[in-house]
Short mmCIF file of C-alpha atoms in Angstrom, two decimals:
data_model
loop_
_atom_site.label_atom_id
_atom_site.label_comp_id
_atom_site.label_asym_id
_atom_site.label_seq_id
_atom_site.Cartn_x
_atom_site.Cartn_y
_atom_site.Cartn_z
CA MET A 1 128.73 55.58 118.04
CA GLU A 2 132.55 55.47 117.94
CA LYS A 3 132.70 58.21 120.57
CA SER A 4 129.87 56.69 122.63
CA GLN A 5 127.99 59.98 122.44
CA GLU A 6 124.27 60.54 122.16
CA ILE A 7 123.06 61.30 118.64
CA LYS A 8 121.31 64.68 118.58
CA PRO A 9 118.11 64.56 116.48
CA PHE A 10 118.55 68.20 115.39
CA ILE A 11 121.98 67.57 113.85
CA LEU A 12 120.88 64.25 112.36
CA HIS A 13 117.89 65.92 110.69
CA ILE A 14 120.12 68.63 109.13
CA LEU A 15 122.66 66.05 107.86
CA GLN A 16 119.83 64.02 106.29
CA GLU A 17 118.63 67.15 104.47
CA VAL A 18 122.17 67.72 103.17
CA ASP A 19 122.31 64.10 101.94
CA GLU A 20 119.12 64.74 99.98
CA GLU A 21 120.63 67.87 98.41
CA ILE A 22 123.78 65.95 97.46
CA GLU A 23 121.66 63.19 95.85
CA LYS A 24 120.00 65.89 93.71
CA GLY A 25 123.46 66.79 92.40
CA LEU A 26 123.84 70.09 94.28
CA GLU A 27 127.30 71.38 95.13
CA GLY A 28 128.54 74.36 97.11
CA ILE A 29 126.19 73.59 100.02
CA THR A 30 126.25 75.63 103.26
CA LEU A 31 125.56 73.43 106.28
CA ASN A 32 123.35 75.48 108.62
CA VAL A 33 123.46 74.34 112.25
CA ALA A 34 122.58 77.72 113.74
CA GLY A 35 121.55 77.54 117.39
CA ASN A 36 119.14 80.49 117.18
CA SER A 37 116.67 79.22 114.58
CA ARG A 38 113.05 79.88 115.52
CA LEU A 39 111.67 77.62 112.83
CA MET A 40 112.52 74.24 114.37
CA ALA A 41 113.19 72.65 117.76
CA ILE A 42 116.92 72.88 118.31
CA GLU A 43 119.48 71.55 120.72
CA ARG A 44 122.63 73.61 120.86
CA VAL A 45 125.87 72.07 119.67
CA THR A 46 128.69 71.65 122.20
CA GLY A 47 132.42 71.52 121.48
CA GLU A 48 132.44 67.71 121.50
CA ASP A 49 129.42 67.54 119.18
CA PHE A 50 131.23 69.89 116.84
CA GLY A 51 134.26 67.59 116.85
CA ILE A 52 132.09 64.76 115.46
CA LEU A 53 130.56 67.14 112.90
CA CYS A 54 134.06 68.15 111.76
CA ARG A 55 135.05 64.51 111.26
CA LEU A 56 132.03 64.03 109.01
CA LEU A 57 132.85 67.12 106.99
CA LYS A 58 136.59 66.57 106.74
CA ASN A 59 136.55 64.91 103.32
CA ASN A 60 133.19 66.12 102.01
CA PRO A 61 133.67 67.89 98.65
CA TYR A 62 130.05 69.09 98.39
CA ILE A 63 130.01 71.41 101.42
CA ASN A 64 131.79 74.76 101.18
CA GLY A 65 130.05 76.67 103.99
CA LEU A 66 129.46 75.98 107.69
CA ASP A 67 127.20 78.12 109.91
CA VAL A 68 127.25 77.16 113.62
CA ARG A 69 126.32 80.53 115.13
CA TYR A 70 124.81 80.76 118.63
CA ASN A 71 125.97 77.39 119.90
CA LEU A 72 128.21 76.30 122.79
CA LEU A 73 131.45 75.43 121.03
CA SER A 74 133.84 77.22 123.44
CA ASP A 75 137.62 76.86 123.01
CA ILE A 76 137.21 73.08 122.58
CA GLY A 77 135.11 73.65 119.45
CA ALA A 78 137.61 76.27 118.27
CA CYS A 79 140.35 73.60 118.26
CA TYR A 80 138.16 71.33 116.10
CA ALA A 81 137.39 74.29 113.79
CA ALA A 82 141.13 74.88 113.38
CA LYS A 83 141.70 71.22 112.47
CA LEU A 84 138.83 71.39 109.98
CA LEU A 85 140.39 74.43 108.31
CA GLN A 86 143.65 72.51 107.93
CA LYS A 87 142.03 69.40 106.42
CA GLN A 88 138.91 70.60 104.55
CA HIS A 89 140.11 72.34 101.39
CA ASN A 90 136.67 73.29 100.04
CA LEU A 91 135.49 75.47 102.94
CA THR A 92 135.04 79.11 101.88
CA TYR A 93 132.62 80.31 104.62
CA LEU A 94 132.74 79.71 108.38
CA ASN A 95 130.36 81.39 110.83
CA LEU A 96 131.30 80.93 114.50
CA MET A 97 129.51 83.98 115.94
CA PHE A 98 128.54 83.93 119.64
CA ASN A 99 130.04 80.60 120.64
CA ASP A 100 131.86 81.43 123.90
CA ILE A 101 135.23 81.23 122.17
CA GLY A 102 137.93 83.00 124.22
CA PRO A 103 141.46 84.32 123.54
CA GLU A 104 142.99 80.80 123.39
CA GLY A 105 140.39 79.62 120.88
CA GLY A 106 140.95 82.76 118.83
CA GLU A 107 144.69 82.09 118.79
CA VAL A 108 144.21 78.52 117.54
CA ILE A 109 141.88 79.58 114.69
CA ALA A 110 144.11 82.49 113.66
CA LYS A 111 147.17 80.22 113.50
CA ALA A 112 145.26 77.65 111.43
CA LEU A 113 144.57 80.40 108.87
CA HIS A 114 148.30 80.99 108.31
CA LYS A 115 148.39 78.07 105.87
CA ASP A 116 144.76 78.12 104.73
CA THR A 117 144.26 79.09 101.08
CA THR A 118 140.51 78.55 100.60
CA LEU A 119 138.52 80.32 103.36
CA LYS A 120 137.07 83.61 102.07
CA HIS A 121 134.74 84.71 104.89
CA LEU A 122 135.08 84.23 108.65
CA ARG A 123 132.59 85.52 111.26
CA MET A 124 133.88 85.55 114.83
CA THR A 125 131.28 88.08 116.01
CA GLY A 126 130.57 88.10 119.75
CA ASN A 127 133.35 85.71 120.79
CA LYS A 128 135.36 87.46 123.52
CA ILE A 129 138.80 86.86 122.05
CA GLU A 130 139.90 90.18 123.57
CA ASN A 131 143.07 92.06 122.72
CA LYS A 132 145.25 88.93 122.80
CA GLY A 133 143.13 87.06 120.25
CA GLY A 134 142.82 90.20 118.12
CA MET A 135 146.61 90.47 117.88
CA TYR A 136 146.83 86.89 116.56
CA PHE A 137 144.25 87.69 113.86
CA ALA A 138 146.15 90.86 112.88
CA ALA A 139 149.36 88.82 112.61
CA MET A 140 147.48 86.24 110.51
CA LEU A 141 146.53 88.94 107.97
CA GLN A 142 150.24 89.52 107.32
CA ILE A 143 150.51 85.93 106.06
CA ASN A 144 147.10 84.82 104.78
CA SER A 145 146.34 85.83 101.20
CA SER A 146 142.90 84.27 100.65
CA LEU A 147 140.58 85.70 103.36
CA GLU A 148 138.36 88.44 101.90
CA LYS A 149 135.93 89.21 104.72
CA LEU A 150 136.63 89.15 108.46
CA ASP A 151 134.08 90.01 111.16
CA LEU A 152 135.46 90.68 114.64
CA GLY A 153 132.57 92.79 115.92
CA ASP A 154 131.72 92.60 119.65
CA CYS A 155 134.91 90.61 120.33
CA ASP A 156 136.22 92.94 123.09
CA LEU A 157 139.21 93.95 120.98
CA GLY A 158 141.54 96.47 122.64
CA MET A 159 143.19 99.60 121.27
CA GLN A 160 146.41 97.69 120.59
CA SER A 161 144.73 95.16 118.29
CA VAL A 162 142.67 97.83 116.47
CA ILE A 163 145.91 99.73 115.74
CA ALA A 164 147.51 96.44 114.62
CA PHE A 165 144.67 95.85 112.11
CA ALA A 166 145.04 99.40 110.80
CA THR A 167 148.79 98.86 110.33
CA VAL A 168 148.46 95.43 108.66
CA LEU A 169 145.80 96.63 106.22
CA THR A 170 148.17 99.14 104.66
CA GLN A 171 149.92 96.05 103.18
CA ASN A 172 147.16 93.41 102.85
CA HIS A 173 145.57 93.59 99.38
CA THR A 174 143.08 90.72 99.82
CA ILE A 175 140.69 91.82 102.60
CA LYS A 176 137.61 93.47 101.08
CA GLY A 177 135.38 93.65 104.19
CA LEU A 178 136.35 94.27 107.83
CA ASN A 179 134.12 94.58 110.89
CA LEU A 180 135.70 96.04 114.05
CA ASN A 181 132.48 96.96 115.88
CA ARG A 182 132.53 97.77 119.61
CA PRO A 183 136.15 97.48 120.70
CA ILE A 184 136.93 98.17 124.37
CA LEU A 185 138.56 101.60 124.21
CA TYR A 186 139.72 103.85 127.01
CA GLY A 187 140.48 107.57 126.77
CA GLU A 188 139.03 110.42 124.77
CA GLN A 189 141.67 110.81 122.07
CA GLU A 190 139.97 108.72 119.36
CA GLU A 191 143.21 106.93 118.53
CA SER A 192 141.43 104.06 116.77
CA THR A 193 139.84 106.50 114.30
CA VAL A 194 143.16 108.25 113.68
CA HIS A 195 144.92 104.98 112.82
CA LEU A 196 142.06 103.63 110.69
CA GLY A 197 142.00 106.99 108.88
CA HIS A 198 145.71 106.65 108.05
CA MET A 199 145.01 103.11 106.80
CA LEU A 200 142.23 104.34 104.46
CA LYS A 201 144.62 106.83 102.88
CA GLU A 202 146.94 104.01 101.81
CA ASN A 203 144.61 101.05 101.35
CA GLN A 204 142.91 101.05 97.93
CA TRP A 205 141.35 97.57 98.15
CA LEU A 206 139.01 97.65 101.17
CA VAL A 207 135.36 97.86 100.09
CA GLU A 208 133.47 97.65 103.41
CA LEU A 209 134.46 99.03 106.83
CA ARG A 210 132.28 98.82 109.94
CA MET A 211 133.13 101.02 112.93
CA CYS A 212 130.06 100.91 115.20
CA LYS A 213 130.53 101.96 118.82
CA HIS A 214 134.04 103.37 118.40
CA ASP A 215 133.13 106.47 120.42
CA ILE A 216 133.74 108.59 117.30
CA LYS A 217 133.11 112.28 117.85
CA ASN A 218 133.42 115.20 115.42
CA CYS A 219 137.23 115.22 115.55
CA GLY A 220 137.36 111.51 114.70
CA MET A 221 134.84 112.01 111.90
CA LYS A 222 137.09 114.69 110.44
CA GLN A 223 140.02 112.24 110.51
CA LEU A 224 137.96 109.68 108.57
CA CYS A 225 136.74 112.28 106.08
CA ASP A 226 140.27 113.53 105.43
CA ALA A 227 141.17 109.93 104.52
CA LEU A 228 138.12 109.52 102.28
CA TYR A 229 139.33 112.38 100.05
CA LEU A 230 142.20 110.09 99.05
CA ASN A 231 140.51 106.68 99.20
CA ARG A 232 139.10 105.29 95.94
CA SER A 233 137.88 101.83 96.98
CA LEU A 234 135.58 102.08 100.02
CA ARG A 235 131.92 101.63 99.07
CA TYR A 236 130.29 100.83 102.43
CA LEU A 237 131.01 102.85 105.60
CA ASP A 238 129.23 102.04 108.87
CA VAL A 239 129.78 104.60 111.65
CA SER A 240 126.49 103.98 113.48
CA CYS A 241 126.16 104.19 117.28
CA ASN A 242 128.77 106.92 117.74
CA LYS A 243 128.73 110.53 118.96
CA VAL A 244 128.89 112.49 115.71
CA THR A 245 126.93 115.77 115.65
CA GLN A 246 126.24 118.43 113.02
CA ASP A 247 129.91 119.55 112.87
CA GLY A 248 130.95 116.05 111.80
CA MET A 249 128.26 116.14 109.11
CA VAL A 250 129.85 119.28 107.64
CA CYS A 251 133.03 117.24 106.97
CA LEU A 252 131.09 114.27 105.56
CA ALA A 253 128.95 116.48 103.30
CA ASP A 254 132.11 118.11 101.97
CA VAL A 255 133.68 114.71 101.19
CA LEU A 256 130.56 113.55 99.37
CA ARG A 257 130.88 116.46 96.97
CA SER A 258 133.99 114.88 95.43
CA ASN A 259 133.93 111.21 96.51
CA THR A 260 132.73 108.94 93.70
CA THR A 261 132.98 105.51 95.36
CA LEU A 262 130.90 105.55 98.58
CA GLU A 263 127.54 103.89 97.92
CA VAL A 264 126.21 103.05 101.41
CA ILE A 265 126.63 105.12 104.59
CA ASP A 266 125.14 104.09 107.93
CA LEU A 267 124.88 107.05 110.33
CA SER A 268 122.20 105.51 112.58
CA PHE A 269 122.19 106.40 116.28
CA ASN A 270 124.34 109.53 116.09
CA ARG A 271 123.11 113.07 116.73
CA MET A 272 123.21 115.05 113.48
CA GLU A 273 119.93 116.93 114.19
CA ASN A 274 118.35 119.32 111.65
CA ALA A 275 121.55 121.18 110.77
CA GLY A 276 123.47 117.98 109.95
CA ALA A 277 120.59 116.64 107.85
CA LYS A 278 120.50 119.91 105.87
CA TYR A 279 124.24 119.77 105.14
CA LEU A 280 123.84 116.25 103.76
CA SER A 281 120.69 117.06 101.79
CA ASP A 282 122.36 120.08 100.11
CA THR A 283 125.24 117.89 98.91
CA LEU A 284 122.95 115.06 97.81
CA ALA A 285 120.69 117.45 95.91
CA SER A 286 123.38 119.28 93.97
CA HIS A 287 126.68 117.39 93.87
CA ASN A 288 126.79 113.70 94.84
CA ARG A 289 125.51 111.16 92.30
CA THR A 290 127.03 107.93 93.60
CA LEU A 291 125.48 107.37 97.07
CA LYS A 292 122.71 104.75 96.88
CA ALA A 293 121.70 104.23 100.52
CA LEU A 294 121.69 106.45 103.60
CA SER A 295 120.53 105.56 107.12
CA VAL A 296 119.86 108.40 109.56
CA VAL A 297 117.79 106.34 112.03
CA SER A 298 117.55 107.89 115.52
CA ASN A 299 119.54 111.07 114.90
CA ASN A 300 117.27 113.56 116.71
CA ILE A 301 116.24 115.07 113.36
CA GLU A 302 112.99 117.04 113.30
CA GLY A 303 110.59 117.81 110.45
CA GLU A 304 112.70 120.49 108.81
CA GLY A 305 115.75 118.24 108.36
CA LEU A 306 113.72 115.20 107.29
CA VAL A 307 111.82 117.22 104.68
CA ALA A 308 115.14 118.56 103.34
CA LEU A 309 116.38 114.98 102.86
CA SER A 310 113.16 114.04 101.07
CA GLN A 311 113.52 117.05 98.75
CA SER A 312 117.07 116.01 97.83
CA MET A 313 115.70 112.68 96.54
CA LYS A 314 113.60 114.54 93.97
CA THR A 315 116.69 115.94 92.25
CA ASN A 316 119.06 113.06 93.01
CA PRO A 317 118.32 110.07 90.73
CA THR A 318 120.88 107.73 92.37
CA LEU A 319 119.86 107.72 96.04
CA SER A 320 117.40 104.81 96.19
CA ASN A 321 117.33 103.80 99.89
CA ILE A 322 116.74 106.05 102.89
CA TYR A 323 115.98 105.01 106.49
CA ILE A 324 114.58 107.61 108.90
CA TRP A 325 112.73 105.85 111.74
CA GLY A 326 113.44 107.02 115.31
CA ASN A 327 113.46 110.74 114.48
CA LYS A 328 110.80 113.37 115.26
CA PHE A 329 108.11 113.23 112.57
CA ASP A 330 105.72 116.13 112.03
CA GLU A 331 102.89 116.17 109.47
CA ALA A 332 105.08 117.81 106.80
CA THR A 333 107.56 114.91 107.12
CA CYS A 334 104.79 112.31 106.86
CA VAL A 335 103.34 114.00 103.77
CA ALA A 336 106.78 114.39 102.13
CA TYR A 337 107.70 110.70 102.43
CA SER A 338 104.18 109.59 101.57
CA ASP A 339 104.45 111.62 98.35
CA LEU A 340 107.86 110.09 97.50
CA ILE A 341 106.42 106.58 97.90
CA HIS A 342 103.19 107.26 96.00
CA MET A 343 104.95 108.93 93.07
CA GLY A 344 107.27 105.90 92.79
CA ARG A 345 110.47 107.80 93.59
CA LEU A 346 110.96 105.82 96.83
CA LYS A 347 110.07 102.12 96.67
CA PRO A 348 108.34 100.68 99.77
CA ASP A 349 111.09 98.05 100.14
CA ASN A 350 113.78 100.75 100.19
CA THR A 351 112.71 102.59 103.33
CA ASP A 352 111.73 101.74 106.90
CA VAL A 353 108.47 103.72 106.99
CA GLU A 354 105.03 103.21 105.49
CA PRO A 355 102.37 105.95 105.25
CA PHE A 356 98.81 105.52 106.50
CA VAL A 357 95.93 107.97 106.86
CA VAL A 358 93.69 108.50 109.90
CA ASP A 359 90.95 111.17 109.88
CA GLY A 360 92.52 112.89 106.89
CA HIS A 361 95.99 113.13 108.50
CA VAL A 362 99.03 111.24 107.15
CA TYR A 363 101.20 109.28 109.59
CA LEU A 364 104.22 106.99 109.17
CA ALA A 365 104.51 103.46 110.61
CA GLU A 366 107.73 101.49 111.00
CA VAL A 367 108.51 98.69 108.53
CA SER A 368 111.13 96.00 109.10
CA ASN A 369 113.46 97.17 106.34
CA GLY A 370 117.03 98.36 106.81
CA LEU A 371 120.69 98.04 105.91
CA LYS A 372 121.47 95.13 108.27
CA ARG A 373 118.34 93.98 110.08
CA HIS A 374 119.43 90.33 110.21
CA TYR A 375 123.05 90.90 111.18
CA TYR A 376 122.54 89.32 114.62
CA TRP A 377 119.34 87.28 114.36
CA ILE A 378 117.26 85.06 112.10
CA PRO A 379 113.64 86.16 111.46
CA GLY A 380 110.75 84.02 112.72
CA TYR A 381 109.30 83.82 109.21
CA GLY A 382 110.26 84.77 105.67
CA ALA A 383 113.68 84.64 104.07
CA ALA A 384 116.64 84.92 106.46
CA CYS A 385 118.52 87.14 104.03
CA SER A 386 115.76 89.17 102.37
CA GLN A 387 117.03 92.04 100.24
CA SER A 388 114.78 94.69 101.81
CA SER A 389 115.92 93.87 105.37
CA ASN A 390 119.63 93.69 104.48
CA ALA A 391 119.91 96.30 101.74
CA GLY A 392 123.51 97.15 102.60
CA PHE A 393 124.64 93.66 101.64
CA THR A 394 122.44 93.68 98.54
CA LEU A 395 123.90 96.98 97.27
CA VAL A 396 127.51 96.21 98.20
CA PRO A 397 127.85 92.40 98.29
CA VAL A 398 131.22 91.56 99.83
CA GLY A 399 131.31 87.76 99.83
CA GLN A 400 128.35 85.40 99.43
CA HIS A 401 126.94 85.85 102.95
CA LEU A 402 125.79 88.72 105.15
#
């Protein structure tokens, strides 16, 4: 009323629900004003709306998380978010993904984090802060000592800012999870992978690293693997949507013979084919006893390679989750995975296929399980963070939120 703005029923309804939770004595509440919920009629929040919301939250001791993904905050909302970070000293989680925030908004938020000592997890996913905004966030990590998880995926980062993050993380001991998915890279020299490889050799605190769409080829994979021989902290590596073939899998299989920390590896949407799958299955069958989850979705693997991976699970007691959809199933593959599920070695929630029989022949159907199914979107029904759909986070929980 002070601002002479229309009251949005959607926001009012959510605030009333929070009031009810506070009356019940609950603390540590995450205020969810996501603009992509399918479960209720929503009206997306603008920058000015967010300013009013921030005023309400400024002195609220009960709320420690704020999720405003998929709204229309823009750089105006980013300025209000920065002010909130400076004044609200209970906020540990802030999700601003896909809010049309640009380089200027990114700069304001990064500078606000210089003095912040409470925020643990920030998601900026999908805001085009570009190379300029990325450089401000890299500079922030030289000063901030509280942030543990930072997501800058799909932010149009440039090579300069990726190299800056790699350099800063040789000194920052606080960051446990970093997402640098889909930077805008030019050239064929895989510089980003080289620099991040050097960082992994020195950094012994990072637990989760996501490098989707970095244009990693076999040479870049070798750089990462050389670093993983020396790294003793990384537990979750995501190199999905790259260009790694069977030669890169030789390097990874060799690392897994001696590495005792990696627990989740996402190799989805590469091109390992049968030969690459066999290299991995040999290592998993005879040497590695620490990997818990492996995704080889859409890797052009045929029956021979998929059966080899299924056989490795019979001798490997640790590997609990495997995701294979999008490859070329023959009947031997269908029978092999059906047997694993029926004998109890592979739990139905831990894979993305389900066997069924037609006319005496076994087939596999897709199931909505995976390492990060709900990374971008909220399901139309069921729990938004179910363990079977987001197994990567369940196995290696960095922070309280996906």
